[in-house]
Coordinates of C-alpha atoms in Angstrom, one line a residue:
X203 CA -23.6 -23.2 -20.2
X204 CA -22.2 -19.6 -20.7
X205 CA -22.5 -19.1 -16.6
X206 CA -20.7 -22.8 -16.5
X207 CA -17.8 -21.1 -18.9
X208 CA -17.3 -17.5 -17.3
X209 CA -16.6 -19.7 -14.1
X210 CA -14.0 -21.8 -15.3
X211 CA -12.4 -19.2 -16.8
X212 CA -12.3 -17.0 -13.3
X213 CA -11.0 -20.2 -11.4
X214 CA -8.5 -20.2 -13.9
X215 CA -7.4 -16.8 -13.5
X216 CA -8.3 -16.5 -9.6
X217 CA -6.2 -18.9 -7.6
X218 CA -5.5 -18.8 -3.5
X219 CA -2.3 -19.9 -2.0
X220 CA -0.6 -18.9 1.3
X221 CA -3.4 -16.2 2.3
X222 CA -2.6 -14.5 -1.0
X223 CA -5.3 -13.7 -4.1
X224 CA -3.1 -14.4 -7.1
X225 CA -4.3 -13.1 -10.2
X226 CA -2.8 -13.0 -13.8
X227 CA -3.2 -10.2 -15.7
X228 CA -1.7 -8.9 -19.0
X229 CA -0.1 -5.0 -20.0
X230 CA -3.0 -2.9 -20.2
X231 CA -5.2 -4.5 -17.8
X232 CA -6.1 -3.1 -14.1
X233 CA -7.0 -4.6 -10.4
X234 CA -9.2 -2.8 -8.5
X235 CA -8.4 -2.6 -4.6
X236 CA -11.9 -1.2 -3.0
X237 CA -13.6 1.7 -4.5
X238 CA -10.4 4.2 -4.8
X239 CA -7.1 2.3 -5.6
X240 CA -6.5 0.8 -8.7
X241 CA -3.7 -0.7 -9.9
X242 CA -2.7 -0.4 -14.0
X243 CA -0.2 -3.3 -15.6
X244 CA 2.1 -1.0 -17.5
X245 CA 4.5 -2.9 -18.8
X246 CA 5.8 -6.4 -18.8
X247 CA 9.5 -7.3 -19.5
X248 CA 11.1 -10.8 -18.7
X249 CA 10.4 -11.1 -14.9
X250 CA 10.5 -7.4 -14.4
X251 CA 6.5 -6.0 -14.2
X252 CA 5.9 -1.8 -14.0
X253 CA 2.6 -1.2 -12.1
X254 CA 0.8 1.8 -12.3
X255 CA -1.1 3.1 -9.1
X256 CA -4.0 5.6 -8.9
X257 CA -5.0 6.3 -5.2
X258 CA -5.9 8.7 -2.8
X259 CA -2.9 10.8 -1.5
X260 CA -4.1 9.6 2.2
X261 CA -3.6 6.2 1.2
X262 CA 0.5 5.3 2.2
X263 CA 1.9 3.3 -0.9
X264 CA 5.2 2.0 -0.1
X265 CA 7.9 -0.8 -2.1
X266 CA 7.8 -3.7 0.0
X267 CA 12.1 -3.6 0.0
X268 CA 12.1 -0.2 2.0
X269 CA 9.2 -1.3 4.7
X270 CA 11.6 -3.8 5.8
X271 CA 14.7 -2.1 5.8
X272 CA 12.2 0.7 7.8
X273 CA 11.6 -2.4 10.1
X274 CA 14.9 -3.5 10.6
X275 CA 15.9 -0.5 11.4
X276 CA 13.6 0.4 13.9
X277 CA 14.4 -3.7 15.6
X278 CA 17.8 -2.4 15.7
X279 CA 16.7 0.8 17.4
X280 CA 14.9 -0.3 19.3
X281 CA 18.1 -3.5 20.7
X282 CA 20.5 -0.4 20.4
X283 CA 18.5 1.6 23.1
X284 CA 17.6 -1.4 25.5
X285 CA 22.0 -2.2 25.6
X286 CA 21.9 1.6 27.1
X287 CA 19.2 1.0 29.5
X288 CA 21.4 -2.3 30.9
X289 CA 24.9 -0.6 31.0
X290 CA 25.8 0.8 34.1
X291 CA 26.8 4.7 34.5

């Protein structure tokens, strides 16, 4: 019964959608990615979350907002540099 109980309670806390593990967790708690990075919920305000992150200094940790605008630069690099190639001198 108690193994019957634990895993309801992780199904409801564990769900998959679109390749993504979901997970709730409250301020306080932590998420453990492999053995060295784990991730701390600081603080929770309205739909604004602060996460904590302790990891390795060789592991890149990056807002997902800048590695696009990285990306789109370096797409528009990358157009900018082919319309050179195709002009004539």
């Amino acid at each position: 019964m108690i193994l019957f109980l634990f895993a309801i309670n992780f199904l409801l806390k564990v769900q998959r959608g679109d390749e993504m593990l979901i997970l709730s967790r409250k301020s306080g708690e932590t998420i453990w990615i492999g053995e060295d990075v784990e991730l701390v919920i600081s603080e929770v305000k309205g739909d604004q979350v602060k996460i904590g992150i302790r990891a390795p200094r060789s592991i890149e940790v990056v807002r997902g907002e800048l590695r696009q605008d990285v990306s789109n630069s370096n797409a528009e690099s990358v157009v900018t540099n082919l319309d050179l190639l195709k002009k004539p001198k």
